[in-house]
Coordinates of C-alpha atoms and ligand atoms in Angstrom, one line a residue:
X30 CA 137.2 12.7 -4.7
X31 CA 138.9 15.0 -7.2
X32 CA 141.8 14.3 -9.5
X33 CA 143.1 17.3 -8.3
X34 CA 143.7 16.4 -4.9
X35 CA 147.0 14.7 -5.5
X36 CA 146.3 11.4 -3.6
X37 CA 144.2 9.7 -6.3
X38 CA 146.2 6.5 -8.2
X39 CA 145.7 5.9 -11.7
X40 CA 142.2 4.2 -12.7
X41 CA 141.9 1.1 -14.8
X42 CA 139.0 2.2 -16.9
X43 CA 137.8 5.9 -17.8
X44 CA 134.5 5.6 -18.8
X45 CA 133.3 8.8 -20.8
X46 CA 129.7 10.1 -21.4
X47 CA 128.0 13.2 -22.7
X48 CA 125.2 13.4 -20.2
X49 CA 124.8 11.6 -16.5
X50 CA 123.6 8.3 -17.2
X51 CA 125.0 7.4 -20.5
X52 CA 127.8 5.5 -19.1
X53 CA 125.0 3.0 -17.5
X54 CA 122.9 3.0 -20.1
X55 CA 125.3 1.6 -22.5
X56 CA 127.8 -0.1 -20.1
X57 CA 126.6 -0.2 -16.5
X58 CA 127.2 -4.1 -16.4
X59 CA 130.5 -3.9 -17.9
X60 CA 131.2 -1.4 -14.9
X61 CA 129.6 -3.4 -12.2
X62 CA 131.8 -6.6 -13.8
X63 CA 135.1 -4.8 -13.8
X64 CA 134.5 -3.2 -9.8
X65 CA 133.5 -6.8 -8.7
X66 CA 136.7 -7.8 -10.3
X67 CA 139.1 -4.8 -8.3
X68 CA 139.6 -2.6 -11.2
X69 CA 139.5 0.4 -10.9
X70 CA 137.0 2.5 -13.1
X71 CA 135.9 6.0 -13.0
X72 CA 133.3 7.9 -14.8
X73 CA 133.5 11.5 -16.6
X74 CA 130.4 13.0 -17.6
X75 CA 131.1 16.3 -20.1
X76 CA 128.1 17.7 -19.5
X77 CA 125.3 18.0 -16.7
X78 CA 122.1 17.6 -19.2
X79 CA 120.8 20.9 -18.4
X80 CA 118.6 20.7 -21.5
X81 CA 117.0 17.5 -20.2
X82 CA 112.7 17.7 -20.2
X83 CA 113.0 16.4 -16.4
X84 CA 114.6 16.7 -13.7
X85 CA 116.9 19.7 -12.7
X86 CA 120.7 19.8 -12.8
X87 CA 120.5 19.4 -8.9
X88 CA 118.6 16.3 -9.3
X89 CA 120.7 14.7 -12.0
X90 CA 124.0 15.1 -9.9
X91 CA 122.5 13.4 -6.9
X92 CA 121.2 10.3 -9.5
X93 CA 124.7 10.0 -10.7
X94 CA 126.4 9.9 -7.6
X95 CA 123.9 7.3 -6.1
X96 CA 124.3 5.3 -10.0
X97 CA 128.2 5.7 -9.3
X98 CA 128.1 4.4 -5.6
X99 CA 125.5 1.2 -6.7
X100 CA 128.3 0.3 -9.2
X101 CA 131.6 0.9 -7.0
X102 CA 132.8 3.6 -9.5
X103 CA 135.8 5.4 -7.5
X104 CA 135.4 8.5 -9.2
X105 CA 132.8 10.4 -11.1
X106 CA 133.6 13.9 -12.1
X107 CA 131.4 16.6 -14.3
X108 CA 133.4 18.9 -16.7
X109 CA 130.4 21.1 -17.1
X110 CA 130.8 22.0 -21.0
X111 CA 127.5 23.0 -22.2
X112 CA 124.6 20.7 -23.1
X113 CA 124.0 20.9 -27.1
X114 CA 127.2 22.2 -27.4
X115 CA 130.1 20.2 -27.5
X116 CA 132.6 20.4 -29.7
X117 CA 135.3 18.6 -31.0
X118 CA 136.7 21.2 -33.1
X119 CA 136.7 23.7 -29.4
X120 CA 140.5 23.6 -28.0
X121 CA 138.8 24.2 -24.8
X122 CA 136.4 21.2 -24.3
X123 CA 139.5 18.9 -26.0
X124 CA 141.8 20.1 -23.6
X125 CA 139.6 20.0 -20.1
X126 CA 139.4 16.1 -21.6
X127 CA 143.1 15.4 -22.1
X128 CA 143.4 16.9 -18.5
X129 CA 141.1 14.4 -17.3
X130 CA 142.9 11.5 -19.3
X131 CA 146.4 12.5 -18.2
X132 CA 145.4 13.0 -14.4
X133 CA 143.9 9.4 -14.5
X134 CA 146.3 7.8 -16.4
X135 CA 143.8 5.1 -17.8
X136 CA 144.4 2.2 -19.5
X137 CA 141.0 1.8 -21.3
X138 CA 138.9 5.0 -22.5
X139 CA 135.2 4.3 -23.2
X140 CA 133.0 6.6 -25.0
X141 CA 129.9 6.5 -27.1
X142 CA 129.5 5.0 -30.8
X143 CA 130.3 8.1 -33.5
X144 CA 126.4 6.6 -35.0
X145 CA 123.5 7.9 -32.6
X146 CA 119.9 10.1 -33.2
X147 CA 121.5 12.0 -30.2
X148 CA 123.8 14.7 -31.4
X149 CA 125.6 15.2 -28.2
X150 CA 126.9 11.5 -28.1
X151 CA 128.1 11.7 -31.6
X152 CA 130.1 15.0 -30.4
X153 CA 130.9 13.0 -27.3
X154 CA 132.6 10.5 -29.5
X155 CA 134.6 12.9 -31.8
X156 CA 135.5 14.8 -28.5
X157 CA 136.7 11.7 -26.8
X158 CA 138.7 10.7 -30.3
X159 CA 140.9 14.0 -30.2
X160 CA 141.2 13.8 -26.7
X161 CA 142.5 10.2 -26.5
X162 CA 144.9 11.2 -29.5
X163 CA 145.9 15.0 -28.2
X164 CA 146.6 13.4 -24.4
X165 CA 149.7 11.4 -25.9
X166 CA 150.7 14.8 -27.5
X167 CA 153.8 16.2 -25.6
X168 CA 154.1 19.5 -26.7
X169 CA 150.5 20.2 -25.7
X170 CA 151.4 21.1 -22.3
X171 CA 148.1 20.9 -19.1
X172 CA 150.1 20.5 -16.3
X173 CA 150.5 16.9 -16.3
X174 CA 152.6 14.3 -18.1
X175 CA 151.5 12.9 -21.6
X176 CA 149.6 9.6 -21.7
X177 CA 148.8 6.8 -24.3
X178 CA 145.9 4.9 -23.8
X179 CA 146.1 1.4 -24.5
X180 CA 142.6 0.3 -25.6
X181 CA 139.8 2.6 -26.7
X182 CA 136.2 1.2 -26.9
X183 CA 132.7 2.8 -27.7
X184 CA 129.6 1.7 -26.4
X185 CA 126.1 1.7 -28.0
X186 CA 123.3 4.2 -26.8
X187 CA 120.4 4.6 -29.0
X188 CA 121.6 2.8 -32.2
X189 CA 122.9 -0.7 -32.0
X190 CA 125.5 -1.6 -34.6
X191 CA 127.8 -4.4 -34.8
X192 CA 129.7 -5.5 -32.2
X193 CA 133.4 -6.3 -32.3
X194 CA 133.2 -7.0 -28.6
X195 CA 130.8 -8.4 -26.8
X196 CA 131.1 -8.9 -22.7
X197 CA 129.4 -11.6 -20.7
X198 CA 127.6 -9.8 -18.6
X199 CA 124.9 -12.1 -16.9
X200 CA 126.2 -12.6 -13.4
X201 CA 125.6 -9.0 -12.3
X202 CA 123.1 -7.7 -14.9
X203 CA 120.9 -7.0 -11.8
X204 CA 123.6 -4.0 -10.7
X205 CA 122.8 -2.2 -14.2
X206 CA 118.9 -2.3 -13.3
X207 CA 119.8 -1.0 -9.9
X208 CA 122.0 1.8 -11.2
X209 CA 119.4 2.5 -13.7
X210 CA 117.0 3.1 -11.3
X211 CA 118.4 5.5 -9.5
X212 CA 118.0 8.1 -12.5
X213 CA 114.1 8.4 -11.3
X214 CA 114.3 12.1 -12.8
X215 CA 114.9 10.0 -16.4
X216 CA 113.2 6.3 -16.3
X217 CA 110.5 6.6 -13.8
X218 CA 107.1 7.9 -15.4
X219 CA 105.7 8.9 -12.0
X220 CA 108.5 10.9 -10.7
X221 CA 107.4 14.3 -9.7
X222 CA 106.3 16.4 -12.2
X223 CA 107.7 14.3 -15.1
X224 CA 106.6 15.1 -18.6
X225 CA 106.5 11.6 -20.9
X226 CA 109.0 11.3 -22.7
X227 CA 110.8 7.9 -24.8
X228 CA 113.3 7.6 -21.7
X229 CA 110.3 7.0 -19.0
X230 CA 108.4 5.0 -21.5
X231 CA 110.0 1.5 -21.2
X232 CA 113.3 2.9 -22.3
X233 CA 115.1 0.5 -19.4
X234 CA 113.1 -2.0 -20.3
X235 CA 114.3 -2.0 -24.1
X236 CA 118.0 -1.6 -22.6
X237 CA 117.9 -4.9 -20.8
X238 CA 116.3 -6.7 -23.9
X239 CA 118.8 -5.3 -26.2
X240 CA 121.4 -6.6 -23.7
X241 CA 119.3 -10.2 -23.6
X242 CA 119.6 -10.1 -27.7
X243 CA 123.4 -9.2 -27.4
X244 CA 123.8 -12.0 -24.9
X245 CA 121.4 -14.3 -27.0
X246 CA 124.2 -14.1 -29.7
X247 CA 126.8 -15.9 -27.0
X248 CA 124.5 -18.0 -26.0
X249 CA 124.4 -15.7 -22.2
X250 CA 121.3 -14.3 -20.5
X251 CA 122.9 -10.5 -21.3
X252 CA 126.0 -9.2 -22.7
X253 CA 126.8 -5.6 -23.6
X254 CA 128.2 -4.7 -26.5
X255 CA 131.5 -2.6 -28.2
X256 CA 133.4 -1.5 -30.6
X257 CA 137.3 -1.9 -30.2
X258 CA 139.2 2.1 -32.0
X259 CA 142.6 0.4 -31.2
X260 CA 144.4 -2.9 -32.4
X261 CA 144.2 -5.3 -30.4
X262 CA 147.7 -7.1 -29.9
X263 CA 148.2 -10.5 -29.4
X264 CA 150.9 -13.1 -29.0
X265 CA 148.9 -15.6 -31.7
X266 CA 145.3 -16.0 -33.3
Ligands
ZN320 ZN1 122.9 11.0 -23.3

């Protein structure tokens, strides 16, 4: 389903990720959680990791779809801006963003921590900054009506800094394996072909024991972790 098919209502959660598969690798739990608990969440990849070592851009759509369907995303779209080249400071790849914000109407924007050895989730991050800021813009005009979004997380990829969120996760961490899995082209040394790389090496592996260390620090089996870009408003402390 697209957003430009007119019959779509406004998701709960956008999350926001530079190549298929980063939205589970840092949050897939935190999707699975919020499905299970009717919200609504979608997924928008920027780019379709063309420049990955394996598996073709054919391949990687067909993993993200089945990832999306195992975590009862509603919507996953691609905007196709090119791998290695994202760009905060590109009008363009901003505004093909804000048009995705604005048709979705999101209360909550995910993205990737601004701190990672990938540069494309660091551009990810500064591209999903201006976009969050720009969509609330009026007089930058795409068609649709301006939008604020109320909360703005980031996620952790590669890195792991410090958490000012952390999400109980342990009830359906099993839904992040499965979603996991089903980016064979990435994670699973003997899929056809495959080159070794330090994603089919035990990468999933170290995901789910960073997750048990994050959840170790709530006393949890896993928990995946955030940092919160917006106040958060309360009625008391
Ligand atoms: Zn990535």
């Amino acid at each position: 389903m697209g957003y430009e098919d007119g019959a779509c209502r406004a998701l709960d959660v956008l999350v926001v990720g530079a190549h298929p598969d980063d939205a589970e690798i840092g949050m897939g739990a935190t999707i699975a959680l919020l499905t299970a608990q009717g919200k609504r969440v979608g997924i928008c990849d920027v780019t379709k990791a063309a420049l990955s070592t394996n598996g073709d851009v054919h391949t990687r759509m067909r993993e993200a779809a089945e990832a999306a369907a195992r975590l009862g995303v509603h919507v996953r779209e691609n905007l196709d801006l090119p791998d290695r080249g994202l760009d905060a400071q590109n009008t363009e790849h901003v505004r093909a963003l804000v048009h995705v914000i604005r048709a979705w109407r999101p209360q909550v924007v995910c993205a990737p921590v601004a701190r990672d050895r990938h540069p494309d989730h660091v551009a990810c991050a500064q591209l999903v900054a201006h976009a969050v800021f720009d969509a609330a813009l009026m007089r930058i005009e795409t068609g649709h009506a301006p939008w604020t979004v109320a909360r703005h997380y980031a996620y952790f990829m590669h890195e792991l800094g410090t958490p000012t969120v952390l999400c109980d996760v342990s009830d359906v961490y099993e839904k992040k394996s499965h979603a996991l899995r089903a980016y064979a082209s990435q994670f699973d040394a003997s899929f056809r072909g495959a080159v070794a790389t330090r994603l089919n090496e035990g990468f999933v592996e170290r995901i789910a024991h960073r997750d048990a260390w994050l959840g170790a620090s709530i006393r949890c089996a896993y928990a995946e972790g955030f940092v919160l870009h917006t106040p958060l408003v309360l009625q008391t402390l």
